[in-house]
Tab-separated table of C-alpha atoms in Angstrom:
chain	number	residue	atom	x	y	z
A	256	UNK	CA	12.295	0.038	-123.934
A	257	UNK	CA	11.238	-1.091	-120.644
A	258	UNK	CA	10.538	1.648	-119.306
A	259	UNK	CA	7.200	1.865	-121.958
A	260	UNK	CA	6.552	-2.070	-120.238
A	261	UNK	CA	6.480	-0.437	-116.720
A	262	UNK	CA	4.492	2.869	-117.836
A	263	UNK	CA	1.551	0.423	-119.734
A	264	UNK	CA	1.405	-1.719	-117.170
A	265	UNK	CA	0.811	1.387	-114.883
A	266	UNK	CA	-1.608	3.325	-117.986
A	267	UNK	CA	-3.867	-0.403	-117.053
A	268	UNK	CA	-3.734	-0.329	-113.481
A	269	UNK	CA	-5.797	3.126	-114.351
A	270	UNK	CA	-7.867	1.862	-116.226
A	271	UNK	CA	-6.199	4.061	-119.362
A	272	UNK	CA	-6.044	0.663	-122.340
A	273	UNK	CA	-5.248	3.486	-125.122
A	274	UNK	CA	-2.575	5.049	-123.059
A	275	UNK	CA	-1.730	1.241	-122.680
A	276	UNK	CA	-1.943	0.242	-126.441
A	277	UNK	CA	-0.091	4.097	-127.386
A	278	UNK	CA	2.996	2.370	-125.610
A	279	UNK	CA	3.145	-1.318	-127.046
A	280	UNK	CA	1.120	-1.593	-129.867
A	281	UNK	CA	3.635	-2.171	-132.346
A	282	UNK	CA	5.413	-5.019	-130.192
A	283	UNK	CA	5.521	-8.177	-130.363
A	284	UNK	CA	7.675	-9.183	-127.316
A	285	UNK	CA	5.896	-11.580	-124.534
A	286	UNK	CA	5.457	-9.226	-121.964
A	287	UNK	CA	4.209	-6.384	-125.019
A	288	UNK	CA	1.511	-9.634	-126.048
A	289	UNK	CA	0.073	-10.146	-122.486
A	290	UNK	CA	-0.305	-6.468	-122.075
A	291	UNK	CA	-1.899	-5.887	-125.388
A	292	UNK	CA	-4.247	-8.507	-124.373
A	293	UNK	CA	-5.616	-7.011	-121.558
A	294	UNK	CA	-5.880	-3.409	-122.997
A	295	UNK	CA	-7.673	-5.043	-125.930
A	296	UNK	CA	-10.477	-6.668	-123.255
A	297	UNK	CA	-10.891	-3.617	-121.730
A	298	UNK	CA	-11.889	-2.419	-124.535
A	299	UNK	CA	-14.451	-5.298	-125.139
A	300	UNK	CA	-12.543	-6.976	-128.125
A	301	UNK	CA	-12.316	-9.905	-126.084
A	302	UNK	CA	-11.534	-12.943	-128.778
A	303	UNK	CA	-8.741	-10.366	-129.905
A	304	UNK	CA	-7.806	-10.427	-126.730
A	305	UNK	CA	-7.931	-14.021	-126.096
A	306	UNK	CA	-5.662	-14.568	-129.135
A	307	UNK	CA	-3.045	-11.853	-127.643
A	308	UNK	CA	-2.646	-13.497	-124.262
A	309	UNK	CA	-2.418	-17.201	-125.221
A	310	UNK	CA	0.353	-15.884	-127.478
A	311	UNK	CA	1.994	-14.152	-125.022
A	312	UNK	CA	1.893	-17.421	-122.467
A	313	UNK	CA	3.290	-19.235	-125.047
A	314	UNK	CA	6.030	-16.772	-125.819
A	315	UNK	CA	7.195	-16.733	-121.953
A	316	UNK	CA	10.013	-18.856	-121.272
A	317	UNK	CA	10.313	-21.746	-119.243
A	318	UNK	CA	11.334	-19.924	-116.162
A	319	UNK	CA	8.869	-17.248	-116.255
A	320	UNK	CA	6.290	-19.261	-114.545
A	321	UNK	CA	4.633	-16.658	-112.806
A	322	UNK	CA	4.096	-14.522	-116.035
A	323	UNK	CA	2.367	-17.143	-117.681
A	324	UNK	CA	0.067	-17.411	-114.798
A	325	UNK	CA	-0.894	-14.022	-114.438
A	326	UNK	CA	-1.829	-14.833	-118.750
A	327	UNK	CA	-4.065	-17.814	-117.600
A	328	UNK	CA	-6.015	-15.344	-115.147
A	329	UNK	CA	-6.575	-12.672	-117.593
A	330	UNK	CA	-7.793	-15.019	-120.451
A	331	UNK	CA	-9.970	-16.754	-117.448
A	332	UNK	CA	-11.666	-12.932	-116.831
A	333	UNK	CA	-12.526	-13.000	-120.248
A	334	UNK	CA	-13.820	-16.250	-119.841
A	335	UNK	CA	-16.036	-14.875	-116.894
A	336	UNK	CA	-16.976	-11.312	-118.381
A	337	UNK	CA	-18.131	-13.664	-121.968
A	338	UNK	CA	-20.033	-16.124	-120.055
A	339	UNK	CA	-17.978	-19.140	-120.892
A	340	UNK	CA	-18.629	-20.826	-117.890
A	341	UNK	CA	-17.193	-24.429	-119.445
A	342	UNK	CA	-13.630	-22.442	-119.109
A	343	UNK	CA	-11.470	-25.157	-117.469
A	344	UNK	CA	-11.584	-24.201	-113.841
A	345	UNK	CA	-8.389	-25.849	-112.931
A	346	UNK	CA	-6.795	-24.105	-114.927
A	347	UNK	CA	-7.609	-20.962	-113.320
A	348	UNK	CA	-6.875	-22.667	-109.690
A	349	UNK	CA	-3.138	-24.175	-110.808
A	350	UNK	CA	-2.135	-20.870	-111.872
A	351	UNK	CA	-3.604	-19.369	-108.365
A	352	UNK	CA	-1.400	-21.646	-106.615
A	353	UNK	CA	1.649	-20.618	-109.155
A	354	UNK	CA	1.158	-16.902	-107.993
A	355	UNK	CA	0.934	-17.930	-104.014
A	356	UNK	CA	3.649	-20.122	-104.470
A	357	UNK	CA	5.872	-17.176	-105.951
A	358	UNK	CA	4.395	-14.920	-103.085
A	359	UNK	CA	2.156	-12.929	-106.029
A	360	UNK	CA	-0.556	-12.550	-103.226
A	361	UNK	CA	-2.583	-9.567	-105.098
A	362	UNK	CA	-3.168	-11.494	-108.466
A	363	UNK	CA	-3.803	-14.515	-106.450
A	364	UNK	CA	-6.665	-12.595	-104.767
A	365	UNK	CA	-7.777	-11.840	-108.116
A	366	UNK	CA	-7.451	-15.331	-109.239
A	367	UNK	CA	-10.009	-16.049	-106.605
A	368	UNK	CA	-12.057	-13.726	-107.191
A	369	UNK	CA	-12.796	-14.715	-110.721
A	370	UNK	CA	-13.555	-18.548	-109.706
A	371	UNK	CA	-16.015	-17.195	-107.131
A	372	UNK	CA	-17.685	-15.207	-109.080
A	373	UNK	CA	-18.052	-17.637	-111.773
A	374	UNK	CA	-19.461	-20.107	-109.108
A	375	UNK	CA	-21.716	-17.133	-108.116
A	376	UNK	CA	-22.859	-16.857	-111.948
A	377	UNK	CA	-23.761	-21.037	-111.762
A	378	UNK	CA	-25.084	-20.508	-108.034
A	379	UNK	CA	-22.772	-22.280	-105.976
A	380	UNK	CA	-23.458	-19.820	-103.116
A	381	UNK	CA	-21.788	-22.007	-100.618
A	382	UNK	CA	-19.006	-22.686	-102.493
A	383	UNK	CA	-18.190	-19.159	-103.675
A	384	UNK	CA	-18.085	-18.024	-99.626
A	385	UNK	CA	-15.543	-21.098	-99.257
A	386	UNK	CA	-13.297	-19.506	-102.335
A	387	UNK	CA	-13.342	-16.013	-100.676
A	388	UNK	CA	-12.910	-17.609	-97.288
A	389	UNK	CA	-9.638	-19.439	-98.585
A	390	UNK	CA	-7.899	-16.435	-100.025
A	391	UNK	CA	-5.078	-15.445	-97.966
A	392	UNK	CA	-5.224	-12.477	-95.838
A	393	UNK	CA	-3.384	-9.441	-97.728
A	394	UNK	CA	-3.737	-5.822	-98.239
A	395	UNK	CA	-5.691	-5.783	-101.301
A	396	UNK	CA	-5.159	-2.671	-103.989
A	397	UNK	CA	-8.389	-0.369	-104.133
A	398	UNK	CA	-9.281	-2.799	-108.007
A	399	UNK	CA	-9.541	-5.766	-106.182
A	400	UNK	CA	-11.440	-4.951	-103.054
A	401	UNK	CA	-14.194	-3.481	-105.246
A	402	UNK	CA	-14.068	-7.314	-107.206
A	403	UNK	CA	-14.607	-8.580	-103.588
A	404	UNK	CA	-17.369	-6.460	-102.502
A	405	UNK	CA	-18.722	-6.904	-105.477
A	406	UNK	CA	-18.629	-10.884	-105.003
A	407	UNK	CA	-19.790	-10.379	-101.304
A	408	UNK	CA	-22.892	-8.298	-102.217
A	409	UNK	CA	-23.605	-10.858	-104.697
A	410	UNK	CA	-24.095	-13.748	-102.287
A	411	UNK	CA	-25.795	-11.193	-99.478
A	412	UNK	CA	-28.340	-10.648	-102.339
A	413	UNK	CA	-28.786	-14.431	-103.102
A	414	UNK	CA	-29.315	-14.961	-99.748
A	415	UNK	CA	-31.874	-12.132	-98.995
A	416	UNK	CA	-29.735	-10.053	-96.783
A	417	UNK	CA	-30.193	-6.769	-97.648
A	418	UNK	CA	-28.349	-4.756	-94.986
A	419	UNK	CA	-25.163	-6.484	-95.856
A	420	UNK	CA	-25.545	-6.222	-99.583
A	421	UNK	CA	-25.992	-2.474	-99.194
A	422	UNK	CA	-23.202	-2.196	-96.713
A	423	UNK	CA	-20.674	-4.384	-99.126
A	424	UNK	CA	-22.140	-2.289	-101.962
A	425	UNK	CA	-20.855	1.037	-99.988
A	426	UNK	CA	-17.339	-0.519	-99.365
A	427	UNK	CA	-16.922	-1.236	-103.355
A	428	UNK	CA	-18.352	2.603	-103.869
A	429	UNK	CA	-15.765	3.770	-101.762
A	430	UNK	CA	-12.870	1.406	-103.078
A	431	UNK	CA	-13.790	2.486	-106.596
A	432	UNK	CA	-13.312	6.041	-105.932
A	433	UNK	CA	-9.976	5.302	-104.710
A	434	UNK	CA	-9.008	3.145	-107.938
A	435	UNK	CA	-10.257	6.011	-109.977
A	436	UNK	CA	-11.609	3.837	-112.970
A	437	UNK	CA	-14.437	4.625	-114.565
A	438	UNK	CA	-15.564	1.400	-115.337
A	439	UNK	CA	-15.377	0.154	-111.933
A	440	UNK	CA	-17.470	2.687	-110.824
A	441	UNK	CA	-19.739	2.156	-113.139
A	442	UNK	CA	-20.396	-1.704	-112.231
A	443	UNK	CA	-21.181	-0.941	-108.250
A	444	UNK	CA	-23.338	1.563	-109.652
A	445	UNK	CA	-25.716	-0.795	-111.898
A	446	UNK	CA	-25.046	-3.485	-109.118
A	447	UNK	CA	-26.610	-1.119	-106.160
A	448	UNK	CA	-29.687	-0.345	-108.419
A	449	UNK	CA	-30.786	-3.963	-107.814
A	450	UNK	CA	-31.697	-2.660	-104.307
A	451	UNK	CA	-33.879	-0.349	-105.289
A	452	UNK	CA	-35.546	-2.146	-108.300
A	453	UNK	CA	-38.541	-4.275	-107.747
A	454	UNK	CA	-37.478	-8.151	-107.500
A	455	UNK	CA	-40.927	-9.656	-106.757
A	456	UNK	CA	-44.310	-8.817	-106.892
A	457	UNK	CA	-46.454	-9.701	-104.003
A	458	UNK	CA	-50.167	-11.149	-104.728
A	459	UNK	CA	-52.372	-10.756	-101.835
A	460	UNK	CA	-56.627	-11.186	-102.012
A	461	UNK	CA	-57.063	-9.977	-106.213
A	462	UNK	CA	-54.308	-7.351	-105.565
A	463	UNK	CA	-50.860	-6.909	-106.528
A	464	UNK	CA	-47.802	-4.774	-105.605
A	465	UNK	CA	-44.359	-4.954	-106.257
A	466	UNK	CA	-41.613	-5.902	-103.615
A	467	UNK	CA	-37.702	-4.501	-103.399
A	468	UNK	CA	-35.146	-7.108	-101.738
A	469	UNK	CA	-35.446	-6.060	-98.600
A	470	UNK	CA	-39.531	-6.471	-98.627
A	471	UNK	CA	-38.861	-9.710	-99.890
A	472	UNK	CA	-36.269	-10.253	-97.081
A	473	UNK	CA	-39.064	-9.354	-94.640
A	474	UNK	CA	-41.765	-11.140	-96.526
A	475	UNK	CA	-39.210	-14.580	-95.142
A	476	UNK	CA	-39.767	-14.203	-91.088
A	477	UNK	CA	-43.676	-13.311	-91.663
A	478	UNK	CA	-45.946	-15.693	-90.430
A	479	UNK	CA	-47.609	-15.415	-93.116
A	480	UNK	CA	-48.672	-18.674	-95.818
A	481	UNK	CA	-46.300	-17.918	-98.676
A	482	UNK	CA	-46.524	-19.496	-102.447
A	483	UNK	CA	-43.051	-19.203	-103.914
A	484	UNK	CA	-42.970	-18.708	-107.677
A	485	UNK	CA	-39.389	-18.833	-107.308
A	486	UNK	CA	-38.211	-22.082	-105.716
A	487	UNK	CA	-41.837	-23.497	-106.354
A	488	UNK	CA	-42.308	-23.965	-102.855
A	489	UNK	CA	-45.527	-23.122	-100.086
A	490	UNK	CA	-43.985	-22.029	-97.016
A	491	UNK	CA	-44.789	-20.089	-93.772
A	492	UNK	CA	-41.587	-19.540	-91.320
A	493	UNK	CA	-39.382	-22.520	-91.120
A	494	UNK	CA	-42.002	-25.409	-93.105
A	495	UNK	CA	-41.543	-25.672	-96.577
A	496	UNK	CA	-43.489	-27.577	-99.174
A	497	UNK	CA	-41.717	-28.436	-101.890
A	498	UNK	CA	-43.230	-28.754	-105.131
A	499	UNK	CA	-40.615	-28.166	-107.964
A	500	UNK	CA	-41.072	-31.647	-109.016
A	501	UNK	CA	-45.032	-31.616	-109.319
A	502	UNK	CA	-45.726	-28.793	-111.241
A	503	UNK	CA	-49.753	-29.685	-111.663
A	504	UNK	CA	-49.692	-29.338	-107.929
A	505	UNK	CA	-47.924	-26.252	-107.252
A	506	UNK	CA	-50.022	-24.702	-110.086
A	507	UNK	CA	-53.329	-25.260	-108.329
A	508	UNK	CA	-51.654	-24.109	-105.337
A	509	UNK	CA	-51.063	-20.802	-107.090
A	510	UNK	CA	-54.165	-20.626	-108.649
A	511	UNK	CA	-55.868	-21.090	-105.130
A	512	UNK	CA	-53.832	-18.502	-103.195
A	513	UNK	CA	-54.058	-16.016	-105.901
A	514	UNK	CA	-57.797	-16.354	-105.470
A	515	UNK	CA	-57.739	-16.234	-101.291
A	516	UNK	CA	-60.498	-16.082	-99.709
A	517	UNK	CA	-62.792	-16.744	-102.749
A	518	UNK	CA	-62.950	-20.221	-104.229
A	519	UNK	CA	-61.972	-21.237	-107.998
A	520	UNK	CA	-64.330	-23.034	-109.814
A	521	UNK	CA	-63.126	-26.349	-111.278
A	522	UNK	CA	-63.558	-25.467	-114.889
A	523	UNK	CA	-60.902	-22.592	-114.168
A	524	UNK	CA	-58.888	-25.115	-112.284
A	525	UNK	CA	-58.544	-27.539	-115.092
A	526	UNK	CA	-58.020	-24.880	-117.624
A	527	UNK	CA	-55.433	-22.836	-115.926
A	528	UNK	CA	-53.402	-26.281	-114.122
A	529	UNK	CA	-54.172	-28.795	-117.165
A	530	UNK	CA	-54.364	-26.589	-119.674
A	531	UNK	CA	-57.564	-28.433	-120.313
A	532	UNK	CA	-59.817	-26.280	-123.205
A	533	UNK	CA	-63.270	-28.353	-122.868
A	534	UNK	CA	-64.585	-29.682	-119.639
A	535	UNK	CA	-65.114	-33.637	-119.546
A	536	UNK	CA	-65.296	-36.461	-116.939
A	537	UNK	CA	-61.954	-37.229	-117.443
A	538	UNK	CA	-60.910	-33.689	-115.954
A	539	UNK	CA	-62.887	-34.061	-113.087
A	540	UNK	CA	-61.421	-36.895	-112.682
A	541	UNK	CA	-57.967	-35.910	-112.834
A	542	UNK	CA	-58.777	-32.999	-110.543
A	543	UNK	CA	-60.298	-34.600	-107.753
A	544	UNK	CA	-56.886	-37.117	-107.207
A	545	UNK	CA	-54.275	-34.027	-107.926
A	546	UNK	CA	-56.212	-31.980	-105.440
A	547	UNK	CA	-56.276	-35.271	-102.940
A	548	UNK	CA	-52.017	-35.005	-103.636
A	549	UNK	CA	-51.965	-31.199	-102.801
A	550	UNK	CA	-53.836	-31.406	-99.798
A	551	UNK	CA	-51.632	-34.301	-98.683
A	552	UNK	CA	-48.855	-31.937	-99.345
A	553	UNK	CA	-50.306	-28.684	-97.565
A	554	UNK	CA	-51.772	-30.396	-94.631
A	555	UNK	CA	-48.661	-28.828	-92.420
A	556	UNK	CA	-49.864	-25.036	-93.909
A	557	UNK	CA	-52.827	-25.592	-94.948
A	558	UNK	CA	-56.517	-27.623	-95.465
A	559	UNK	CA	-57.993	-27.189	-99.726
A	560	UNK	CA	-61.644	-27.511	-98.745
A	561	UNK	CA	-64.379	-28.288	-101.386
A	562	UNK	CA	-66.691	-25.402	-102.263
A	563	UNK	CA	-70.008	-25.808	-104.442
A	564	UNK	CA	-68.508	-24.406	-107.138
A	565	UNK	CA	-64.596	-25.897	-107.362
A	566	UNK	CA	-62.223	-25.326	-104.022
A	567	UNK	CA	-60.933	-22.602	-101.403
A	568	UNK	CA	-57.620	-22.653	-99.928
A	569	UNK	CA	-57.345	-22.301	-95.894
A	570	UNK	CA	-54.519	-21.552	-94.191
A	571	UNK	CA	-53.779	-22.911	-90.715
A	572	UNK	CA	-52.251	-21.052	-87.755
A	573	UNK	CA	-52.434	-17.517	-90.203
A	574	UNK	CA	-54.386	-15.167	-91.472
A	575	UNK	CA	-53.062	-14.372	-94.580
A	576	UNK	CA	-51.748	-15.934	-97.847
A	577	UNK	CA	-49.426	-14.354	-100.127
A	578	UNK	CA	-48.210	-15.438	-103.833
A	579	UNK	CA	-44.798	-14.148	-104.232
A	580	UNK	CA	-44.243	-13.613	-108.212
A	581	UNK	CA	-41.452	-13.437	-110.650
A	582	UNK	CA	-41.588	-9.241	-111.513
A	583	UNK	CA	-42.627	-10.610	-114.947
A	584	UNK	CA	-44.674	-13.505	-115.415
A	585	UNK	CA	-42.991	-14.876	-118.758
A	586	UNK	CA	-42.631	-18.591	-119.633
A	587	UNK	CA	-39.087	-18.094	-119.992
A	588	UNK	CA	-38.137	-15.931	-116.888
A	589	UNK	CA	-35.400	-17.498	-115.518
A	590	UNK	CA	-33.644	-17.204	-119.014
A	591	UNK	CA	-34.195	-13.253	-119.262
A	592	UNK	CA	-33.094	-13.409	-115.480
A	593	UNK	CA	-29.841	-14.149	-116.622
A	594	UNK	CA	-29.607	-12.031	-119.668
A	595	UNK	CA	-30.506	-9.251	-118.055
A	596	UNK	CA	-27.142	-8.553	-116.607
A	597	UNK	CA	-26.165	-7.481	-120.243
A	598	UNK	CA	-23.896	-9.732	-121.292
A	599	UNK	CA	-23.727	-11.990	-124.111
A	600	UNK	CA	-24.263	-15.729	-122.785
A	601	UNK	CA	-23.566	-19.033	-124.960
A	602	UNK	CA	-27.014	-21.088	-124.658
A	603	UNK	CA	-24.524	-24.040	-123.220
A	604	UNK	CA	-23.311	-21.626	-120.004
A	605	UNK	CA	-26.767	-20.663	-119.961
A	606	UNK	CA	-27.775	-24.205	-119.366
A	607	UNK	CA	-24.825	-24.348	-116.904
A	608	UNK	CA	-26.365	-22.126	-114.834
A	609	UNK	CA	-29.668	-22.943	-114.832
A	610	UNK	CA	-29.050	-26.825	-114.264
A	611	UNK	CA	-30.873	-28.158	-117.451
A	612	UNK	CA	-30.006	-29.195	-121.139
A	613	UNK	CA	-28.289	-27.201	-123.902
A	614	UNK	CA	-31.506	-27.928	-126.068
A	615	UNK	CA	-34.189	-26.675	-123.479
A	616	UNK	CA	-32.538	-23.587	-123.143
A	617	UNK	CA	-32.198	-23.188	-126.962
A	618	UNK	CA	-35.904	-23.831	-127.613
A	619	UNK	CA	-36.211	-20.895	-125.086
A	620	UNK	CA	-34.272	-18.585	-126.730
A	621	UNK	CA	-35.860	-19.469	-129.951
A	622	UNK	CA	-39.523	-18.257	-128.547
A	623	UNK	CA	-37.586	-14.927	-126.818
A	624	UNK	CA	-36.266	-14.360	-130.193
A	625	UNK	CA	-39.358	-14.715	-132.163
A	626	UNK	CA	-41.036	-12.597	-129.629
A	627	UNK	CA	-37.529	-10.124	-130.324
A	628	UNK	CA	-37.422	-10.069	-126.532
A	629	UNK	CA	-33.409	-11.449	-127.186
A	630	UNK	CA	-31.628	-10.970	-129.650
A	631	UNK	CA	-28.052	-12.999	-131.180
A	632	UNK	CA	-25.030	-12.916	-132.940
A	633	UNK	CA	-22.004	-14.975	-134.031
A	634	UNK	CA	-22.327	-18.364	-135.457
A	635	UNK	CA	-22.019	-22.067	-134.340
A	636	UNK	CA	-20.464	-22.058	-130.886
A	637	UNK	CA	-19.445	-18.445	-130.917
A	638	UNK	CA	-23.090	-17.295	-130.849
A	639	UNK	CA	-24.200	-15.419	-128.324
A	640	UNK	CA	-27.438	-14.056	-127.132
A	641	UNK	CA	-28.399	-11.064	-124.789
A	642	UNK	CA	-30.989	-8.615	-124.669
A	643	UNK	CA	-31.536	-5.404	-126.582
A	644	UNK	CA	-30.213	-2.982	-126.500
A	645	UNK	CA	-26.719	-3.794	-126.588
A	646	UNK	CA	-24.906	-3.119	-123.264
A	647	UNK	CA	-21.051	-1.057	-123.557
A	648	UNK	CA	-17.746	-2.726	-123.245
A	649	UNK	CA	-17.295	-4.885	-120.485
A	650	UNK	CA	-16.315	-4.133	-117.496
A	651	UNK	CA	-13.102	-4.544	-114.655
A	652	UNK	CA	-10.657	-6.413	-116.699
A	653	UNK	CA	-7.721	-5.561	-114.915
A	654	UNK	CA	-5.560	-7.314	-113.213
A	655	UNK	CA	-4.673	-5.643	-109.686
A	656	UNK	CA	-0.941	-5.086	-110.120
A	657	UNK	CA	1.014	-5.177	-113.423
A	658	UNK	CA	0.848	-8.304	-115.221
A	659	UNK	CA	4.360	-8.217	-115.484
A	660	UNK	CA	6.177	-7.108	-111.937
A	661	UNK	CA	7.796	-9.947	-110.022
């Protein structure tokens, strides 16, 4: 009977989970459980799965340390690949050190790879280079380097480094055509179309264009005035302006770059910044100290000079000023940001990751929904929300060698 162990354990390791499931379906052994469990999340059943391996950790014996380790990683994947981002991470980093202890280098490389790309998914760039850096050097199966490249390409792109995201993206190709699963493949393949899919839109004197990464990447070292939509910033080279805190102010510095050269009138001003629907003394008011604050703010980048009809923005030591712009302007961006990797997130890990409360981000999701720009489904905490259309099963749950070989 172990020899049907050994061959499902191989059927995962490529990527086969119904050759897997043909072998041990109808046992209910520990090792039978764990394996179960991870054919069943390659298959997308995750919660099935879930159930399967905390069985099977509990069913391992005291001794079998190692075994219930590899367990803890797999249900921490599924964790990852379901957004639950609360998942206890020290959990996942005691049963890393089990596996290096025990010399189980390959699923410890996995280990790590699954906190780092969870602290990816939250934006712990930093961190997530400090989790790959601390993995210890091994020969990693063809599975796991394309996890790594993955995770490397990931933090390139967050750091607008094009060139290396492409090259780590042609490393994971190349791995995944050695691992020979599908599914693999198919995640460096809708990873490397981020490269070639418009990530910004560039706003420049009434016109508009959009920008791939590595335009954006350029758009950085131009001397150029830049208004960042992104990190709410005005910047040119190495000064920034931050203004995430004063949103009045970094909307009239929008407002005033989109308009470069011309002027704004102060009636557009109030409306567009204050939201402001009738025109009174009060307003003018308002709009003569905020623009006092801004040009406080800018006077590093730039001088807001007083027109006949509102105000003009001038740049200093440049020629040009640019508005770089989400691809969509939406109210809600940064929430279909994250949804548009096409998995279903809980509104709590998407709150996680975008650093604010549980009940912003479900107002949010409320308006996408009305608008049927997201859609949901479960209940209570097991809802989940994504956007339509729904996406295929999810993608490398595997574990690099078989969950079960000492």
């Amino acid at each position: 009977m172990e020899s049907l162990i050994t061959a499902a354990a191989r059927a995962l390791e490529a990527g086969d989970p119904l050759g897997a499931l043909n072998r041990v379906a109808l046992r209910n052994d520990a090792p039978s459980l764990a394996l179960r469990g991870i054919a069943m999340a390659q298959l997308g059943d995750l919660a099935k799965a879930k159930s399967l391996l905390r069985s099977a950790a509990r069913a391992f014996g005291p001794r079998e340390a190692v075994a219930r380790a590899r367990c803890v990683v797999a249900e921490a994947e599924i964790a990852l690949v379901s957004r639950d981002l609360s998942w206890p991470d020290k959990t996942l980093a005691a049963a890393r050190a089990t596996l290096e202890k025990h010399g189980d280098l390959a699923n410890a490389a996995h280990a790590g790879h699954i906190a780092a790309r969870r602290l990816l998914l939250l934006g712990h760039i930093e961190e997530a280079e400090r989790t790959l850096a601390g993995l210890a050097p091994f020969p990693l199966p063809p599975a796991s380097q394309v996890v790594r490249e993955l995770v490397l390409a990931g933090i390139a792109i967050r750091r607008l480094r094009s060139e290396d995201a492409r090259a780590a993206l042609a490393r994971a190709a190349r791995a995944a055509r050695q691992a020979a699963i599908p599914a693999l493949a198919a995640e460096v393949e809708s990873a490397s179309r981020v490269l070639d899919t418009p990530a910004a839109r560039l706003i420049t004197r009434g016109e508009e264009r959009p920008l791939l990464l590595a335009e954006v990447e350029q758009l950085a070292a131009s001397e150029a005035l830049v208004v960042d939509t992104f990190h709410h910033s005005v910047r040119r080279r190495g000064t920034v302006v931050p203004l995430g805190t004063r949103p009045v102010l970094f909307a009239l510095a929008r407002i005033l770059a989109q308009a470069w050269p011309a002027d704004v009138s102060r009636q557009t001003l109030i409306a567009t910044a204050f939201r402001g629907k009738h025109l009174d003394e009060s307003h003018r008011a308002r709009l003569r100290v905020e623009i006092g604050r801004l040009r406080t703010k800018l006077k590093p980048l730039a001088d807001v000079n007083a027109t006949k009809q509102g105000f003009a923005l001038a740049p200093r030591r440049t020629r040009d000023i640019l508005v770089l712009a989400r691809p969509v302007d939406e109210k809600h961006a940064t929430v279909l940001a994250l949804l548009s990797d096409g998995e279903p997130w809980s509104s709590s890990a998407l709150a996680l990751a975008l650093g604010t409360s549980p009940r912003t981000v479900q107002r949010a999701l409320d308006e996408l929904a009305r608008a049927n720009k997201v859609q949901c489904f479960g209940h209570g905490r097991a809802r989940r929300w994504m956007t339509p259309p729904v996406p295929g099963f999810p993608t490398g749950l595997l574990l690099p060698t078989p969950l079960l070989k000492t």
